[in-house]
XYZ file of C-alpha atoms in Angstrom:
204
model
C 111.023 62.709 -37.742
C 109.520 63.018 -34.418
C 112.898 62.422 -32.860
C 113.289 66.003 -31.825
C 109.897 66.115 -29.861
C 110.038 65.905 -26.246
C 108.729 62.546 -24.806
C 104.755 63.359 -23.483
C 104.682 60.867 -20.948
C 107.912 62.410 -19.175
C 106.555 66.012 -19.313
C 104.586 67.280 -17.010
C 104.810 64.811 -14.104
C 104.944 65.489 -10.577
C 108.274 62.809 -9.907
C 110.560 63.004 -12.871
C 113.960 62.289 -13.859
C 116.504 65.184 -12.499
C 118.415 64.695 -15.671
C 115.461 65.470 -17.877
C 116.603 67.950 -20.444
C 112.936 69.269 -21.223
C 112.248 70.023 -17.673
C 112.998 73.710 -15.719
C 116.101 73.530 -13.846
C 116.624 75.562 -10.698
C 120.324 76.779 -9.632
C 120.791 76.032 -6.068
C 121.904 79.073 -4.044
C 124.271 78.917 -1.131
C 123.484 80.609 2.028
C 125.708 81.629 4.724
C 124.491 80.022 8.140
C 126.514 79.969 11.601
C 125.457 77.954 13.947
C 125.307 80.165 17.113
C 122.694 77.841 19.376
C 124.086 76.450 22.958
C 122.984 74.133 25.232
C 120.161 75.919 27.585
C 120.778 75.144 31.226
C 118.187 76.609 33.710
C 120.081 78.062 36.646
C 119.116 76.981 40.785
C 115.510 78.561 42.154
C 114.058 78.053 45.024
C 110.187 77.443 44.682
C 109.685 76.916 48.545
C 107.484 79.645 49.735
C 107.727 81.680 46.369
C 103.936 81.247 45.732
C 102.761 80.030 49.008
C 100.843 83.491 49.388
C 99.171 83.279 46.262
C 98.346 79.949 46.836
C 96.825 80.425 50.445
C 94.568 83.108 49.464
C 93.180 81.391 46.623
C 92.302 78.419 48.801
C 90.967 80.197 51.251
C 88.789 82.490 48.877
C 87.697 79.315 47.434
C 87.112 77.509 50.684
C 83.519 79.349 51.475
C 82.596 78.934 48.222
C 83.382 74.760 48.364
C 81.652 74.854 52.166
C 78.446 76.437 50.997
C 78.150 74.535 47.966
C 78.504 71.352 49.817
C 76.457 72.430 53.013
C 73.592 73.158 50.255
C 73.922 69.617 48.554
C 74.884 67.153 51.735
C 73.941 69.328 54.816
C 77.064 70.108 57.263
C 78.819 67.075 58.503
C 81.259 67.448 61.173
C 84.357 64.944 62.630
C 87.058 64.374 64.079
C 89.473 61.385 64.274
C 88.786 60.749 67.660
C 91.466 62.307 69.978
C 89.094 65.176 71.790
C 86.971 62.070 73.035
C 89.694 60.414 73.980
C 91.223 63.016 76.002
C 87.920 63.880 77.915
C 87.664 59.911 78.642
C 91.067 60.223 80.304
C 90.717 62.836 82.823
C 86.706 62.021 83.249
C 84.705 59.294 84.331
C 82.359 58.961 81.526
C 83.656 56.552 79.062
C 80.456 56.742 76.428
C 81.494 58.635 73.283
C 78.109 59.424 72.147
C 77.324 60.937 75.431
C 80.716 62.934 75.441
C 79.709 63.972 71.656
C 76.481 65.156 73.572
C 78.107 67.149 75.685
C 80.299 69.055 73.130
C 77.296 70.384 71.452
C 76.219 71.630 74.628
C 79.433 73.365 75.480
C 79.696 74.621 71.738
C 83.238 73.109 71.486
C 84.594 70.640 69.430
C 87.850 70.002 71.446
C 87.066 71.573 75.039
C 90.185 69.921 76.256
C 92.615 71.937 73.762
C 95.471 73.109 74.072
C 95.615 72.282 77.841
C 96.139 68.397 77.679
C 95.140 67.827 73.793
C 97.739 69.079 71.635
C 97.285 71.365 69.274
C 98.535 74.689 67.858
C 97.964 77.535 70.318
C 95.429 79.938 68.430
C 95.370 83.890 69.959
C 93.034 85.498 67.573
C 90.226 83.350 67.211
C 89.228 79.702 68.397
C 88.707 77.613 65.382
C 87.248 74.971 67.261
C 84.159 77.088 68.459
C 80.937 75.773 66.756
C 79.385 78.614 64.771
C 76.885 76.592 63.320
C 74.987 73.741 63.987
C 75.960 70.291 62.132
C 73.651 67.993 61.219
C 75.763 65.140 61.463
C 78.806 65.001 64.263
C 80.890 61.476 64.407
C 84.060 60.576 66.229
C 86.331 58.020 64.993
C 88.586 55.325 66.229
C 86.455 54.557 69.159
C 85.934 51.026 70.686
C 82.643 50.390 69.339
C 79.751 51.523 67.332
C 77.030 53.839 68.473
C 74.469 56.516 67.735
C 72.273 58.985 68.642
C 69.805 62.086 67.930
C 70.723 64.874 69.819
C 68.139 67.606 69.607
C 69.118 71.280 70.683
C 67.447 73.583 72.440
C 66.321 75.336 69.145
C 64.895 72.095 67.864
C 68.091 71.079 66.415
C 68.344 67.548 65.358
C 72.305 66.296 65.448
C 72.949 62.583 64.423
C 75.661 61.702 66.724
C 77.635 59.054 65.874
C 80.774 56.952 67.635
C 82.615 55.136 64.628
C 84.881 52.020 66.126
C 88.539 51.564 64.576
C 88.368 49.773 61.297
C 91.926 48.152 61.572
C 90.121 46.312 64.406
C 86.695 45.765 63.951
C 86.561 46.152 60.300
C 83.316 48.342 60.340
C 82.133 51.408 58.593
C 79.149 53.141 58.939
C 76.581 54.354 56.268
C 74.279 56.973 56.951
C 71.016 58.298 55.052
C 71.428 62.069 54.568
C 67.725 62.112 54.283
C 66.543 60.254 57.318
C 69.452 60.377 59.255
C 69.110 56.738 59.997
C 72.913 54.574 60.191
C 73.570 51.457 60.542
C 77.333 49.618 60.726
C 78.643 47.537 58.029
C 81.152 45.200 58.967
C 83.285 43.270 56.402
C 84.785 39.492 57.044
C 87.090 37.194 54.927
C 87.134 33.546 54.761
C 90.591 33.476 56.317
C 89.719 33.966 59.835
C 90.628 30.796 60.929
C 93.249 30.010 58.432
C 97.236 29.866 59.629
C 98.820 33.093 58.960
C 101.651 31.080 57.381
C 99.616 29.278 55.257
C 100.400 29.871 51.743
C 96.315 29.772 51.286
C 96.555 33.392 53.182
C 98.219 35.309 49.857
C 95.862 33.932 47.403
């Protein structure tokens, strides 16, 4: 009597038998499709100097803002890796690095012997080594020993002059208090100084 009625369990299911005669059936439509895709290959291009002027202009514009922000937060710190001081020592009788730094402050020039006896790019429009502003800290690296001194300028400026020794030889760095301009050296030592270099304990 009820055999002709659909099964209520099978009707209305989300996943039902595709051969169910009570479910609505859709005809499959065939579409014409032609694969026109090909391998895309980027040709060779030279980016060596294509955007160099854009980056240079942006860096030059950003430099003034970065320097101004850094000076307002940390003060004006100026330093070299020691070549200007070493060149002056080579051609003079003065061997005190801090004294030479003081002379550079008096002369208003970071590298007075460049480009005569100290190799550098020969600038012809302006000299970038001229001291336009008085720094708070002026240091020279790769020196023979540590020394420091407070330099007082003609207008009451106070500049901390620091001679920083070579770290590879002395294992010494310099700590500076930016508020009081006090500095002290800090030396690093290991427990393997008296051990044979060929000992396997050195590698540990």
